[in-house]
Structure formats: structure tokens, C-alpha cells
Short mmCIF file of C-alpha atoms in Angstrom, two decimals:
data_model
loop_
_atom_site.label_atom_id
_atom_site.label_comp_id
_atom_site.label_asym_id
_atom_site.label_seq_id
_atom_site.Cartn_x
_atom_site.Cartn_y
_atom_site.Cartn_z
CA UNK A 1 8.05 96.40 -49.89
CA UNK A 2 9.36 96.03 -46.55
CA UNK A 3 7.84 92.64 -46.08
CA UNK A 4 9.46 91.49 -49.87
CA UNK A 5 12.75 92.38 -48.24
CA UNK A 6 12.48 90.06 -45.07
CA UNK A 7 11.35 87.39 -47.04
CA UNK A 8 14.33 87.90 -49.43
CA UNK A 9 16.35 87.81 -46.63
CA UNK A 10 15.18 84.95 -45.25
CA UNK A 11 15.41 82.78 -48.29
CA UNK A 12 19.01 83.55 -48.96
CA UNK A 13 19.74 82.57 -45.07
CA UNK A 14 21.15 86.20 -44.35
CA UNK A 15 20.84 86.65 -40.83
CA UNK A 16 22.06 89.47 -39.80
CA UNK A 17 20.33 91.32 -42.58
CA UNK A 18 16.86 90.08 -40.76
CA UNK A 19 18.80 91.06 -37.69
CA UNK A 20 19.08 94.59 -39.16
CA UNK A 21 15.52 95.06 -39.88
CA UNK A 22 14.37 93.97 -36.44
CA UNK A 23 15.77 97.13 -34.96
CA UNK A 24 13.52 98.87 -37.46
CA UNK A 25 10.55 98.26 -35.29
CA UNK A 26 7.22 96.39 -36.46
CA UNK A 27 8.67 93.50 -34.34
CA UNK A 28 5.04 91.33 -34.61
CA UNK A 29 4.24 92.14 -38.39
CA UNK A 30 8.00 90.60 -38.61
CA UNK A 31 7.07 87.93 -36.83
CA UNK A 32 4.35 87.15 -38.79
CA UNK A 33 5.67 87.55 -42.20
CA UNK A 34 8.71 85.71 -40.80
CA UNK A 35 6.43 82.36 -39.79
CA UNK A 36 4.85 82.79 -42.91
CA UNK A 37 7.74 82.26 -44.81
CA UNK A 38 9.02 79.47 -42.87
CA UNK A 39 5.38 77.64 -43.49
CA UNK A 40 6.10 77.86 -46.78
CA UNK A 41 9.24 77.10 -47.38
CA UNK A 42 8.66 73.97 -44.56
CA UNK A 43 5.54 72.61 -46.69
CA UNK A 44 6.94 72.83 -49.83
CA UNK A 45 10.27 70.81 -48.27
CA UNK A 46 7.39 68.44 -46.95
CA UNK A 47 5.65 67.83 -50.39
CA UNK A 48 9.12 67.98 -52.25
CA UNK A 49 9.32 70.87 -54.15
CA UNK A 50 12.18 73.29 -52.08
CA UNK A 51 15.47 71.46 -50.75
CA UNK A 52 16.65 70.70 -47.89
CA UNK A 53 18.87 73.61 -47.87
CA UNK A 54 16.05 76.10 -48.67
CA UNK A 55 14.71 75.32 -45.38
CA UNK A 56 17.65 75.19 -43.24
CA UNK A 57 19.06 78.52 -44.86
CA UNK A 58 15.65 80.42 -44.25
CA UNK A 59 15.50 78.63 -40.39
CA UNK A 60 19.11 79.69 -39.40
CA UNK A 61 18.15 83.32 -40.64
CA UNK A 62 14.80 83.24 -38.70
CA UNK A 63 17.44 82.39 -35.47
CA UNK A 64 18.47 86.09 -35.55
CA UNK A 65 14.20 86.60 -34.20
CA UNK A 66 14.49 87.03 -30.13
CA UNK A 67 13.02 84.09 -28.29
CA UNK A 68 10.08 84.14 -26.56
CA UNK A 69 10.80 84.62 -22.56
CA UNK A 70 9.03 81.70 -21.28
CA UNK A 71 9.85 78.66 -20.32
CA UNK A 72 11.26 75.92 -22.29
CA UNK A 73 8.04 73.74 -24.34
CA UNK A 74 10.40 71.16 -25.62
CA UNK A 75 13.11 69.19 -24.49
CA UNK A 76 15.39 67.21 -27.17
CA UNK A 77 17.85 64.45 -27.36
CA UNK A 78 19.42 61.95 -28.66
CA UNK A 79 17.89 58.85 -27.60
CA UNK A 80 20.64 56.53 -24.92
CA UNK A 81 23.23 55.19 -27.68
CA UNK A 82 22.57 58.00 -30.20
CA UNK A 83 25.90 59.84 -30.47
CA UNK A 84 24.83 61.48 -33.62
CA UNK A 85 23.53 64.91 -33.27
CA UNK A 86 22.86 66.06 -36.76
CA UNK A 87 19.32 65.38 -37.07
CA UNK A 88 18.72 66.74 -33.13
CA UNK A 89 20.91 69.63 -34.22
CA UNK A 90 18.59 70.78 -37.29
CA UNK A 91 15.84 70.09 -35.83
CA UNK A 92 17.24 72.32 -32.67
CA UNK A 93 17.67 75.03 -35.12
CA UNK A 94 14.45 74.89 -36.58
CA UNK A 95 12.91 75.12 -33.42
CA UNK A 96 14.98 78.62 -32.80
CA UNK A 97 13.55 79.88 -36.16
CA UNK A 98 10.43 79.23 -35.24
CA UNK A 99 10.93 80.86 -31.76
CA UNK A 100 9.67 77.70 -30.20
CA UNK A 101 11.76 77.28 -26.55
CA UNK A 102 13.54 74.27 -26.39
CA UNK A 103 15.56 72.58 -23.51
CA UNK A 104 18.89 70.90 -25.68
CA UNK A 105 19.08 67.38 -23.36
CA UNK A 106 22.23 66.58 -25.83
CA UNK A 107 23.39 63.15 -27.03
CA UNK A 108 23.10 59.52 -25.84
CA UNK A 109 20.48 60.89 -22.96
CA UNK A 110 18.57 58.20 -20.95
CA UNK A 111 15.29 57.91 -20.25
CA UNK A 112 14.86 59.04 -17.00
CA UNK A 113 16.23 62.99 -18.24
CA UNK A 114 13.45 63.15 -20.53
CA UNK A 115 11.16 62.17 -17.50
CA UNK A 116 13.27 64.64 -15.22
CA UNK A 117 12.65 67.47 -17.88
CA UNK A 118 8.89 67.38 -18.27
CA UNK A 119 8.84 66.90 -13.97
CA UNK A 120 11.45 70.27 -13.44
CA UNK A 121 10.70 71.91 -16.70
CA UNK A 122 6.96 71.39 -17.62
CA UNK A 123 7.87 70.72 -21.03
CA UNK A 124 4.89 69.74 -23.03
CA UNK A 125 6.71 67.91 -25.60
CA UNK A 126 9.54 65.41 -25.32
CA UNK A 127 11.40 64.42 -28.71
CA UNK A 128 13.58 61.33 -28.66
CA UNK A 129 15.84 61.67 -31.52
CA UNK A 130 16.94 58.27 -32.96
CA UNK A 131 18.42 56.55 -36.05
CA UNK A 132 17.19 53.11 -36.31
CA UNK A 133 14.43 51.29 -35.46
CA UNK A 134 16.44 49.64 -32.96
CA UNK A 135 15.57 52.65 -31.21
CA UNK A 136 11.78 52.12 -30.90
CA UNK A 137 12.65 50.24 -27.68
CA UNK A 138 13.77 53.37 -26.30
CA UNK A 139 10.95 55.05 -26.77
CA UNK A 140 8.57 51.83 -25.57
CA UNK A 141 11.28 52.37 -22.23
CA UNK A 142 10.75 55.89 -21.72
CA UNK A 143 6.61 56.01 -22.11
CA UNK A 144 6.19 53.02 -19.78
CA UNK A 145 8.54 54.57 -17.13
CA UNK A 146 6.15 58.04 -17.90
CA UNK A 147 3.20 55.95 -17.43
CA UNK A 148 4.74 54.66 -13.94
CA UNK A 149 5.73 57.75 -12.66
CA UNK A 150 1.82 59.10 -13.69
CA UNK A 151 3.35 62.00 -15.75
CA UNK A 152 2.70 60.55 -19.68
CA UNK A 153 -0.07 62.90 -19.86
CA UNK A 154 1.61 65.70 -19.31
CA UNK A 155 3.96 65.47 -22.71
CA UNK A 156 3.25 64.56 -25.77
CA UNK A 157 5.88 62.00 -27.34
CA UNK A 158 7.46 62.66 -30.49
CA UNK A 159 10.38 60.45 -32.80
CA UNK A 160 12.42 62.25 -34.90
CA UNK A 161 15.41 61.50 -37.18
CA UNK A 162 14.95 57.60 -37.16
CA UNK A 163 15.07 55.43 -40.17
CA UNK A 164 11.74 53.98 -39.72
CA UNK A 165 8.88 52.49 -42.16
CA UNK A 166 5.24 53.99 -41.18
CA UNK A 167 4.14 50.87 -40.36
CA UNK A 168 6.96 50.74 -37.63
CA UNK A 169 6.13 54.20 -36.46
CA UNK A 170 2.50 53.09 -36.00
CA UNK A 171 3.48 50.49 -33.89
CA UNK A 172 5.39 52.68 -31.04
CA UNK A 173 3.23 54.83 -28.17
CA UNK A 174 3.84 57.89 -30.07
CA UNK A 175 1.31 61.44 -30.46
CA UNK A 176 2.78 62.28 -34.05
CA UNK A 177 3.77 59.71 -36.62
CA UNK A 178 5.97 61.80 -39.15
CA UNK A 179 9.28 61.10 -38.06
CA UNK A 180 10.80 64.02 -40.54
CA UNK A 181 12.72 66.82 -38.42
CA UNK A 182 10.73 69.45 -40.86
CA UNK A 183 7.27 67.73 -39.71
CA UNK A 184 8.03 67.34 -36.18
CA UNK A 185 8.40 71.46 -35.67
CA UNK A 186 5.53 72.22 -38.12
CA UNK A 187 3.62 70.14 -35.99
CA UNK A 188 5.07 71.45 -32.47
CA UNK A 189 4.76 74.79 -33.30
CA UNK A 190 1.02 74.52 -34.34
CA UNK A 191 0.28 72.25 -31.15
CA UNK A 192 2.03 74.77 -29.02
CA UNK A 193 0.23 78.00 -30.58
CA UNK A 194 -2.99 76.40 -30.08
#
């Protein structure tokens, strides 16, 4: 019963109702039934079949979970020209639902503060967020540079946000090739739990 009302809670985006029921103890079967949910909710988004809103309402409720106390595993930005931060925003938020820690680099960040992140921060993954694929050059930049400074193998390189064909994806020095803000923290968050 008690799990039917988190997940109702959840799905209508009611945070401080899943707030409410953290302080009722049970804090990992919560957890649990909370990444369940947002599985769910984040494949069916995937395959089409729950909107866009479905997810984000059920992520920005998940936000009221505590976040791990560890260090950051992700840094994020907008890739060096990007002033647009809705798609690093959401995908920023998803990230807190899924109690994944994540450094927020900001907008229009240059290569070299990725690079700085993973070298003061040990982040394991580094996600450019772009819009075009003008901005496949970026991330061509910022793995040679890694490769230079002998740190690409400690990150794992991820696109996200950018209007891009798969074929174009395919073509850039990247670990995951789903450019989709949903796929990129399924696939983080599975990586990282591993």
C-alpha cells in the first residue's frame, strides 16, 4: 500500500508529498521503489508510450530523495557557444532524481573545464551538451586535448541535447550514442551502479 502511494506520488510530480513519506523511515525500500518507477516511466518515454512531461514530473518529485554524499560522478555543460540550458537543465534534474551526483559546469563552458573537472573532481563521466552538429567539433576538441593530457580514459564521453542524425553521432569519439537527455541518465546511472 505504502509503495502504491510513492509511486502515486511520483507520477503526479508531488514532491513534497514523497518528501513527507521519507521521514516515515524505510529510506532504501523508498529508494528502490522510487528508481523503479523512474525506469519505467524513463523506458516507456524512450519507446514512446509516456510524455515528456510524465518523466520530468516523476524526476522533479524523485529530487525531494537526499543525495548520495560522495563525490560528484558527472560533470555537465553546455558545450563553448551553447547559451541554451534547457536540455543541460533537464537532464541536470534527472540526474537529481536519480540521485546520481553531478558537478553543474553551466553554459558556453570550454573545453579545458571539462578536462579540469575529471583532473580536480574524478568525475567518471563528462557530458557536453550541444544543439547542432556544428557542435561535434567540440567534442572532437575536447577528446583530443583528453587524449594529450593522458586523462581520456579516465571519463567516459557523452553528447546530449544535439540535433544530430545517428550516422553523425557514430562518427564523433563518443562511449554512448543516444544523444536523448532521458537515455543519457538511464545509461549513467546503470554505468555508475555497476
Amino acid at each position: 500500500m505504502k509503495d502504491r502511494i510513492l509511486r502515486d506520488a511520483l507520477l503526479r510530480g508531488d514532491r513534497e508529498a514523497v518528501a513527507r513519506m521519507l521521514h516515515t523511515g524505510e529510506p532504501e525500500t523508498w529508494r528502490r521503489e522510487k528508481d523503479s518507477l523512474l525506469r519505467e516511466v524513463t523506458d516507456a518515454h524512450l519507446r514512446g508510450g509516456a510524455p515528456f512531461c510524465q518523466l520530468t514530473a516523476a524526476a522533479q518529485a524523485a529530487s525531494a530523495f537526499p543525495l548520495p554524499e560522495q563525490p560528484s560522478a558527472v560533470c555537465c555543460g553546455g558545450v563553448a557557444g551553447n547559451t541554451s540550458a534547457i536540455s543541460k537543465n533537464f537532464l541536470m534534474m534527472l540526474l537529481r532524481g536519480w540521485g546520481l551526483p553531478a558537478l553543474d559546469l553551466g553554459m558556453d563552458v570550454p573545453a579545458a573545464a571539462f578536462l579540469e573537472a575529471v583532473r580536480e573532481h574524478g568525475v567518471r563521466f563528462v557530458v557536453c551538451v550541444g544543439f547542432s552538429s556544428a557542435d561535434g567539433a567540440f567534442v572532437r576538441d575536447l577528446h583530443r586535448q583528453a587524449v594529450e593530457h593522458g586523462i581520456r580514459d579516465r571519463f567516459r564521453l557523452v553528447l546530449c541535447g544535439a540535433s544530430m542524425t545517428p550516422e553523425e553521432m557514430a562518427e564523433l569519439p563518443l562511449d554512448f550514442l543516444d544523444n536523448r537527455a532521458a537515455a543519457v541518465a538511464e545509461w549513467m546511472v546503470d554505468a555508475w551502479t555497476r
